[in-house]
Each structure stands twice: as C-alpha cells, then as structure tokens.
Tab-separated table of C-alpha atoms and ligand atoms in Angstrom:
chain	number	residue	atom	x	y	z
U	805	MET	CA	-10.359	15.082	-5.269
U	806	LYS	CA	-8.159	12.998	-3.043
U	807	THR	CA	-4.519	12.089	-3.514
U	808	ILE	CA	-4.010	8.347	-3.512
U	809	ILE	CA	-0.302	8.096	-4.211
U	810	LYS	CA	2.445	10.644	-3.990
U	811	ALA	CA	6.124	10.609	-4.942
U	812	GLU	CA	8.167	13.213	-3.169
U	813	GLY	CA	11.667	14.251	-4.231
U	814	ILE	CA	12.499	10.919	-5.839
U	815	TYR	CA	16.113	10.337	-6.847
U	816	LYS	CA	17.518	7.083	-8.159
U	817	THR	CA	21.040	6.019	-9.010
U	818	PHE	CA	21.892	2.392	-9.765
U	819	GLN	CA	25.241	1.410	-8.281
U	820	ASP	CA	27.751	4.105	-9.271
U	821	GLU	CA	26.091	5.001	-12.503
U	822	GLU	CA	24.579	8.329	-13.483
U	823	GLU	CA	21.447	9.610	-11.818
U	824	ILE	CA	18.341	8.105	-13.450
U	825	LEU	CA	15.649	10.035	-11.554
U	826	LYS	CA	16.384	13.597	-10.538
U	827	GLY	CA	13.957	14.773	-7.929
U	828	VAL	CA	10.579	13.651	-9.274
U	829	GLN	CA	7.530	15.128	-7.590
U	830	LEU	CA	4.172	13.566	-8.451
U	831	GLU	CA	0.761	13.426	-6.836
U	832	VAL	CA	-1.912	11.198	-8.329
U	833	GLU	CA	-5.583	11.593	-7.558
U	834	GLU	CA	-7.751	8.580	-6.924
U	835	ASN	CA	-9.962	7.174	-9.625
U	836	THR	CA	-7.929	8.731	-12.433
U	837	PHE	CA	-6.225	7.296	-15.512
U	838	THR	CA	-2.763	8.784	-15.940
U	839	VAL	CA	-0.557	8.096	-18.937
U	840	ILE	CA	3.213	8.409	-18.623
U	841	LEU	CA	5.037	9.160	-21.863
U	842	GLY	CA	8.723	9.694	-22.531
U	843	PRO	CA	11.689	8.414	-24.519
U	844	SER	CA	13.252	5.023	-23.848
U	845	GLY	CA	15.642	5.162	-20.935
U	846	SER	CA	14.128	8.340	-19.493
U	847	GLY	CA	13.261	6.614	-16.197
U	848	LYS	CA	9.550	5.796	-16.594
U	849	SER	CA	9.773	2.198	-15.424
U	850	THR	CA	12.139	3.125	-12.635
U	851	LEU	CA	9.661	5.723	-11.365
U	852	LEU	CA	6.710	3.343	-11.574
U	853	ASN	CA	8.656	0.583	-9.842
U	854	ILE	CA	9.548	2.954	-7.024
U	855	MET	CA	5.918	4.084	-6.673
U	856	SER	CA	4.702	0.486	-6.583
U	857	GLY	CA	7.224	-0.484	-3.926
U	858	MET	CA	9.202	-2.828	-6.164
U	859	LEU	CA	12.304	-0.662	-6.041
U	860	LYS	CA	13.829	1.576	-3.371
U	861	PRO	CA	14.658	5.166	-4.276
U	862	THR	CA	18.140	6.484	-3.507
U	863	ALA	CA	16.407	9.459	-1.897
U	864	GLY	CA	12.814	10.610	-1.538
U	865	ARG	CA	9.577	9.175	-0.274
U	866	VAL	CA	6.440	7.518	-1.570
U	867	TRP	CA	3.137	8.025	0.229
U	868	PHE	CA	-0.055	6.034	-0.153
U	869	ARG	CA	-3.143	7.718	1.306
U	870	GLY	CA	-0.948	9.723	3.656
U	871	GLU	CA	1.101	6.765	4.859
U	872	GLU	CA	4.736	6.478	3.939
U	873	VAL	CA	5.482	3.384	1.902
U	874	THR	CA	9.222	3.927	1.580
U	875	SER	CA	9.763	3.516	5.310
U	876	LEU	CA	7.898	0.192	5.573
U	877	ARG	CA	9.839	-2.873	6.617
U	878	GLU	CA	9.967	-5.772	4.232
U	879	ASN	CA	6.985	-7.638	5.686
U	880	ASP	CA	4.735	-4.604	5.819
U	881	LEU	CA	5.825	-3.548	2.354
U	882	ALA	CA	4.941	-6.975	1.002
U	883	LYS	CA	1.592	-6.760	2.746
U	884	TRP	CA	0.932	-3.290	1.342
U	885	LYS	CA	1.702	-4.438	-2.189
U	886	ARG	CA	-0.419	-7.532	-1.809
U	887	ASN	CA	-3.391	-5.557	-0.520
U	888	HIS	CA	-3.362	-2.323	-2.494
U	889	ILE	CA	-1.290	-2.633	-5.663
U	890	GLY	CA	-1.616	-4.442	-8.968
U	891	ASN	CA	0.902	-4.639	-11.799
U	892	ILE	CA	0.778	-5.585	-15.448
U	893	PHE	CA	3.674	-5.651	-17.901
U	894	GLN	CA	4.381	-5.848	-21.611
U	895	ASN	CA	5.129	-9.575	-21.503
U	896	TYR	CA	2.119	-10.761	-19.392
U	897	LEU	CA	4.237	-12.948	-17.049
U	898	LEU	CA	1.648	-15.684	-16.713
U	899	LEU	CA	2.674	-19.034	-15.254
U	900	GLU	CA	2.853	-21.355	-18.253
U	901	ASN	CA	2.075	-24.587	-16.426
U	902	LEU	CA	-1.066	-23.276	-14.752
U	903	THR	CA	-4.456	-22.853	-16.384
U	904	VAL	CA	-6.018	-19.458	-16.898
U	905	ARG	CA	-8.278	-20.049	-13.920
U	906	GLU	CA	-5.319	-21.001	-11.714
U	907	ASN	CA	-3.304	-17.996	-12.897
U	908	ILE	CA	-6.146	-15.686	-11.883
U	909	GLU	CA	-6.695	-17.454	-8.547
U	910	ILE	CA	-3.083	-16.654	-7.637
U	911	GLY	CA	-3.971	-12.973	-7.548
U	912	LYS	CA	-6.773	-13.383	-5.002
U	913	ARG	CA	-6.638	-12.096	-1.453
U	914	GLN	CA	-5.986	-15.016	0.838
U	915	LYS	CA	-7.888	-13.543	3.751
U	916	PRO	CA	-10.552	-11.219	2.443
U	917	THR	CA	-12.262	-8.949	4.966
U	918	ALA	CA	-15.449	-6.942	4.706
U	919	ASP	CA	-13.467	-3.883	3.573
U	920	GLU	CA	-10.995	-5.690	1.387
U	921	GLU	CA	-12.620	-8.397	-0.623
U	922	ASN	CA	-11.953	-10.027	-3.946
U	923	LEU	CA	-13.927	-9.015	-6.994
U	924	ASP	CA	-16.515	-11.504	-8.139
U	925	PHE	CA	-14.583	-13.992	-10.283
U	926	ASP	CA	-17.358	-14.711	-12.771
U	927	GLU	CA	-18.226	-11.059	-13.251
U	928	LEU	CA	-14.579	-10.142	-13.810
U	929	VAL	CA	-13.783	-12.850	-16.346
U	930	LYS	CA	-16.957	-12.046	-18.236
U	931	MET	CA	-16.089	-8.367	-18.325
U	932	LEU	CA	-12.593	-9.197	-19.608
U	933	GLN	CA	-14.066	-11.615	-22.163
U	934	ILE	CA	-11.991	-14.554	-21.019
U	935	GLU	CA	-14.774	-16.665	-19.521
U	936	ASP	CA	-14.377	-19.302	-22.243
U	937	LEU	CA	-10.621	-19.631	-21.749
U	938	LEU	CA	-10.471	-20.651	-18.099
U	939	ASP	CA	-9.289	-24.239	-18.671
U	940	LYS	CA	-6.683	-23.337	-21.280
U	941	PHE	CA	-2.984	-22.752	-20.679
U	942	PRO	CA	-1.254	-19.441	-21.493
U	943	GLY	CA	0.611	-21.024	-24.429
U	944	GLN	CA	-2.729	-21.673	-26.116
U	945	LEU	CA	-3.766	-18.012	-26.008
U	946	SER	CA	-3.097	-14.977	-28.195
U	947	GLY	CA	-1.176	-12.033	-26.762
U	948	GLY	CA	-4.349	-10.011	-26.284
U	949	GLN	CA	-6.013	-12.877	-24.442
U	950	GLN	CA	-2.938	-13.387	-22.244
U	951	GLN	CA	-2.870	-9.731	-21.301
U	952	ARG	CA	-6.546	-9.841	-20.333
U	953	VAL	CA	-5.785	-12.831	-18.106
U	954	ALA	CA	-2.884	-10.878	-16.580
U	955	ILE	CA	-5.284	-8.001	-15.914
U	956	ALA	CA	-7.715	-10.380	-14.216
U	957	ARG	CA	-4.919	-11.741	-12.027
U	958	ALA	CA	-3.814	-8.206	-11.108
U	959	VAL	CA	-7.281	-6.852	-10.271
U	960	ILE	CA	-9.143	-9.839	-8.783
U	961	LYS	CA	-8.072	-8.581	-5.341
U	962	LYS	CA	-9.540	-5.170	-6.159
U	963	PRO	CA	-6.328	-3.164	-5.843
U	964	GLU	CA	-6.581	0.586	-5.449
U	965	VAL	CA	-3.816	1.358	-7.922
U	966	LEU	CA	-2.938	-0.608	-11.051
U	967	PHE	CA	0.537	0.048	-12.487
U	968	CYS	CA	0.788	-0.754	-16.183
U	969	ASP	CA	4.244	-0.765	-17.771
U	970	GLU	CA	3.867	-0.773	-21.572
U	971	ALA	CA	0.979	-3.172	-21.172
U	972	THR	CA	0.008	-2.781	-24.831
U	973	GLY	CA	3.598	-2.701	-26.098
U	974	ALA	CA	3.344	-6.140	-27.691
U	975	LEU	CA	-0.255	-5.882	-28.895
U	976	ASP	CA	-1.749	-4.911	-32.231
U	977	GLU	CA	-4.250	-2.095	-32.658
U	978	GLU	CA	-7.392	-4.107	-32.036
U	979	ASN	CA	-6.065	-5.760	-28.893
U	980	SER	CA	-4.558	-2.543	-27.566
U	981	LYS	CA	-7.900	-0.779	-27.907
U	982	LYS	CA	-9.596	-3.611	-26.117
U	983	VAL	CA	-7.110	-3.564	-23.232
U	984	VAL	CA	-7.212	0.226	-22.853
U	985	GLY	CA	-11.009	0.212	-22.980
U	986	LEU	CA	-11.162	-2.483	-20.306
U	987	LEU	CA	-8.784	-0.591	-18.025
U	988	HIS	CA	-11.031	2.465	-18.295
U	989	GLU	CA	-13.972	0.226	-17.494
U	990	LEU	CA	-12.173	-1.116	-14.391
U	991	LYS	CA	-11.535	2.438	-13.290
U	992	LYS	CA	-15.169	3.362	-13.737
U	993	ARG	CA	-16.718	0.261	-12.257
U	994	TYR	CA	-14.379	-0.390	-9.326
U	995	GLY	CA	-12.656	2.974	-8.828
U	996	ILE	CA	-9.208	1.571	-9.588
U	997	THR	CA	-6.605	4.280	-10.210
U	998	ILE	CA	-4.544	3.557	-13.314
U	999	LEU	CA	-0.965	4.578	-14.078
U	1000	PHE	CA	-0.081	3.589	-17.621
U	1001	ILE	CA	3.327	3.878	-19.296
U	1002	THR	CA	3.181	3.928	-23.084
U	1003	HIS	CA	4.823	5.327	-26.214
U	1004	ASN	CA	1.453	5.532	-27.884
U	1005	HIS	CA	0.034	9.057	-28.136
U	1006	GLN	CA	-3.412	7.783	-29.051
U	1007	ILE	CA	-3.661	6.086	-25.680
U	1008	SER	CA	-2.717	9.335	-23.987
U	1009	TYR	CA	-5.790	10.982	-25.606
U	1010	THR	CA	-7.996	8.627	-23.560
U	1011	ALA	CA	-6.322	9.595	-20.272
U	1012	ASP	CA	-7.381	12.115	-17.627
U	1013	ARG	CA	-3.807	13.271	-17.268
U	1014	VAL	CA	-0.637	12.937	-19.306
U	1015	ILE	CA	2.822	13.163	-17.807
U	1016	THR	CA	6.013	13.209	-19.825
U	1017	ILE	CA	9.302	12.094	-18.310
U	1018	LYS	CA	12.515	13.307	-19.911
U	1019	ASN	CA	15.951	12.630	-18.615
U	1020	GLY	CA	14.771	11.652	-15.145
U	1021	GLN	CA	12.416	14.563	-14.612
U	1022	ILE	CA	8.806	15.431	-15.349
U	1023	SER	CA	8.939	17.716	-18.373
U	1024	HIS	CA	5.185	18.056	-19.030
U	1025	ASP	CA	2.135	17.478	-16.887
U	1026	TYR	CA	-1.173	17.955	-18.656
U	1027	ILE	CA	-4.758	17.551	-17.478
U	1028	ASN	CA	-6.944	16.298	-20.305
U	1029	GLU	CA	-10.376	17.911	-19.958
U	1030	SER	CA	-11.904	15.964	-22.818
U	1031	PRO	CA	-10.517	12.450	-23.068
U	1032	ILE	CA	-11.633	10.359	-26.025
U	1033	GLU	CA	-13.110	6.862	-25.760
U	1034	ALA	CA	-10.715	3.954	-26.227
U	1035	LYS	CA	-12.802	2.723	-29.173
U	1036	ASP	CA	-12.285	6.062	-30.942
U	1037	MET	CA	-8.499	5.837	-30.942
U	1038	VAL	CA	-7.051	5.912	-34.445
U	1039	TRP	CA	-3.657	4.316	-34.970
U	1040	GLU	CA	-1.122	6.516	-36.763
Z	728	ADP	N1	18.511	-2.383	-12.362
Z	728	ADP	C1	19.193	-1.468	-13.067
Z	728	ADP	N2	20.523	-1.369	-12.971
Z	728	ADP	C2	21.228	-0.449	-13.676
Z	728	ADP	N3	20.643	0.453	-14.505
Z	728	ADP	C3	19.316	0.394	-14.658
Z	728	ADP	C4	18.507	-0.557	-13.950
Z	728	ADP	N4	17.204	-0.354	-14.294
Z	728	ADP	C5	17.204	0.671	-15.170
Z	728	ADP	N5	18.463	1.117	-15.400
Z	728	ADP	C6	18.824	2.229	-16.285
Z	728	ADP	O1	18.055	3.342	-15.943
Z	728	ADP	C7	17.690	4.074	-17.116
Z	728	ADP	C8	16.187	4.286	-17.129
Z	728	ADP	O2	15.570	3.013	-17.284
Z	728	ADP	P1	13.990	2.837	-17.283
Z	728	ADP	O3	13.435	3.423	-16.054
Z	728	ADP	O4	13.756	1.408	-17.534
Z	728	ADP	O5	13.578	3.741	-18.525
Z	728	ADP	P2	12.241	3.739	-19.396
Z	728	ADP	O6	11.244	2.872	-18.725
Z	728	ADP	O7	11.820	5.175	-19.469
Z	728	ADP	O8	12.637	3.235	-20.752
Z	728	ADP	C9	18.234	3.297	-18.295
Z	728	ADP	O9	19.426	3.903	-18.706
Z	728	ADP	C10	18.488	1.937	-17.720
Z	728	ADP	O10	19.560	1.316	-18.372
Z	729	MG	MG1	10.417	1.085	-19.330
C-alpha cells in the first residue's frame, strides 16, 4: 500500500485563540475510504482544510505523494489543488445561475494531458444518476440531487483525493445512502481516495478506516477489516 497524503505534526491556532490542532500525525493510503468522526469543534474541518491546501497550518507539513504541499507558493498550490484535489461540502455550493451541465463543466481540467484527463462526462452523470437533470438549475433540484451534481463537479477532473466535509449532513437516509454508495463506487472505479467527515456512525461502518478527532488530536484510529455495503446501513 502506498501513502497518498500525509499530515505531519500539524498545529493550528487562529489569531490569538487557543490551539485547535495539537500535533496531528496522519498518513492516508491511496484508494481507501477514511471516515473522520469527532465532536463539533474538535478540529475535523480545520484538519481537512489544511490537508486539502485550503488553510495553512501554524506548524507542520502536508505531503502529497512525497512532495511537500505546505511549502508550495500560491500559484503552484492552486495548480496542485486544481489537478489533484476535489472537495464537497454539506451545502453543495453550486452556482445557482448556471445549469447542472455548466456547474459540472466548471470542474473540468482546462488542459487535459494523457496522464491527467477528465472523466467521461456521459459515463459520470449516468453513474451519478443525474443524466436527466443537465438542463435544470440547482434551485429546481432536491438536496440529494444537488449533492450528486456537486460530486460530479468535484470528480470530473479525476482527482486523486476527494475531501468530503459532512457531505451527507443535510440529507435524509435514502439520499445519504445513495451518496455514500456512489463515493465508494468512485473509489472502486477510478481509484479516488476518499476522506469523509461525518457524525454518522453507520457511515463509518462502510469505511476502510475510522479516525476520531477529539480536542485537536487523533484519539482513535481503527482499520475496518470488514466494511459493510452502503445499502446495508441502518439508520439509528
Ligand atoms: N477561521 C477561523 N477563525 C477562528 N476560529 C476558527 C476558524 N475556523 C475554525 N475555528 C474554530 O476552531 C475550532 C474547530 O473548528 P472545526 O475544525 O470547524 O471543528 P469541527 O469541524 O470538528 O466541528 C472551533 O472552535 C472553531 O470555532
Ligand atoms: Mg466541521
């Protein structure tokens, strides 16, 4: 197994406030689905945002395939994010005045190369079951449909890591199962590594690995030898 992304001695303090992350050490293997659990305010989003290059740590380093991300200059950092990273969030963040098709197109690589090419648009939208929604606007869609469009936008460029911050936080059981199942499918089909923050323990049962963050540190780190299928999750 190969490490794809590594956080090394990550500390974070916002302005003069208390320390939010206290020396987090985390190595993630490629083509895995990792769930991050932990109470509100424990630092989960802060950690994910640092690993995805959206936020600078106060101290520590992030490595992607052996290259340091935290030392990249702004331009190279932007390029790295554009080429290797995808993000989805609880509130979808689609552009309301663009159609579904246009929202997804935004996520495409502008200059695909032989090594780094976009996924096939038609195949992806079919897989995500949004092929009939392409001419609609986000306001005409349900939450579950919007999140599947947001997934399409995030993965059309075939990122190597997809960061998901409470991506099912606003969805009901049926839609959450669908989204989690599709993310597993993306991992399987395209080898995308998934990091998924949630409060939902059922989702953690589908993961290869479950990490718990408490008070700015990793308090548990568990390899799940027998993950369940997303469709077999049972809501408590
Ligand atoms: N930009 C910021 N400025 C100041 N404090 C922040 C900022 N972002 C997060 N925090 C604080 O850091 C703590 C951890 O936040 P967060 O990482 O969002 O936690 P979680 O995702 O686990 O709920 C919280 O107390 C939050 O208020
Ligand atoms: Mg959060």
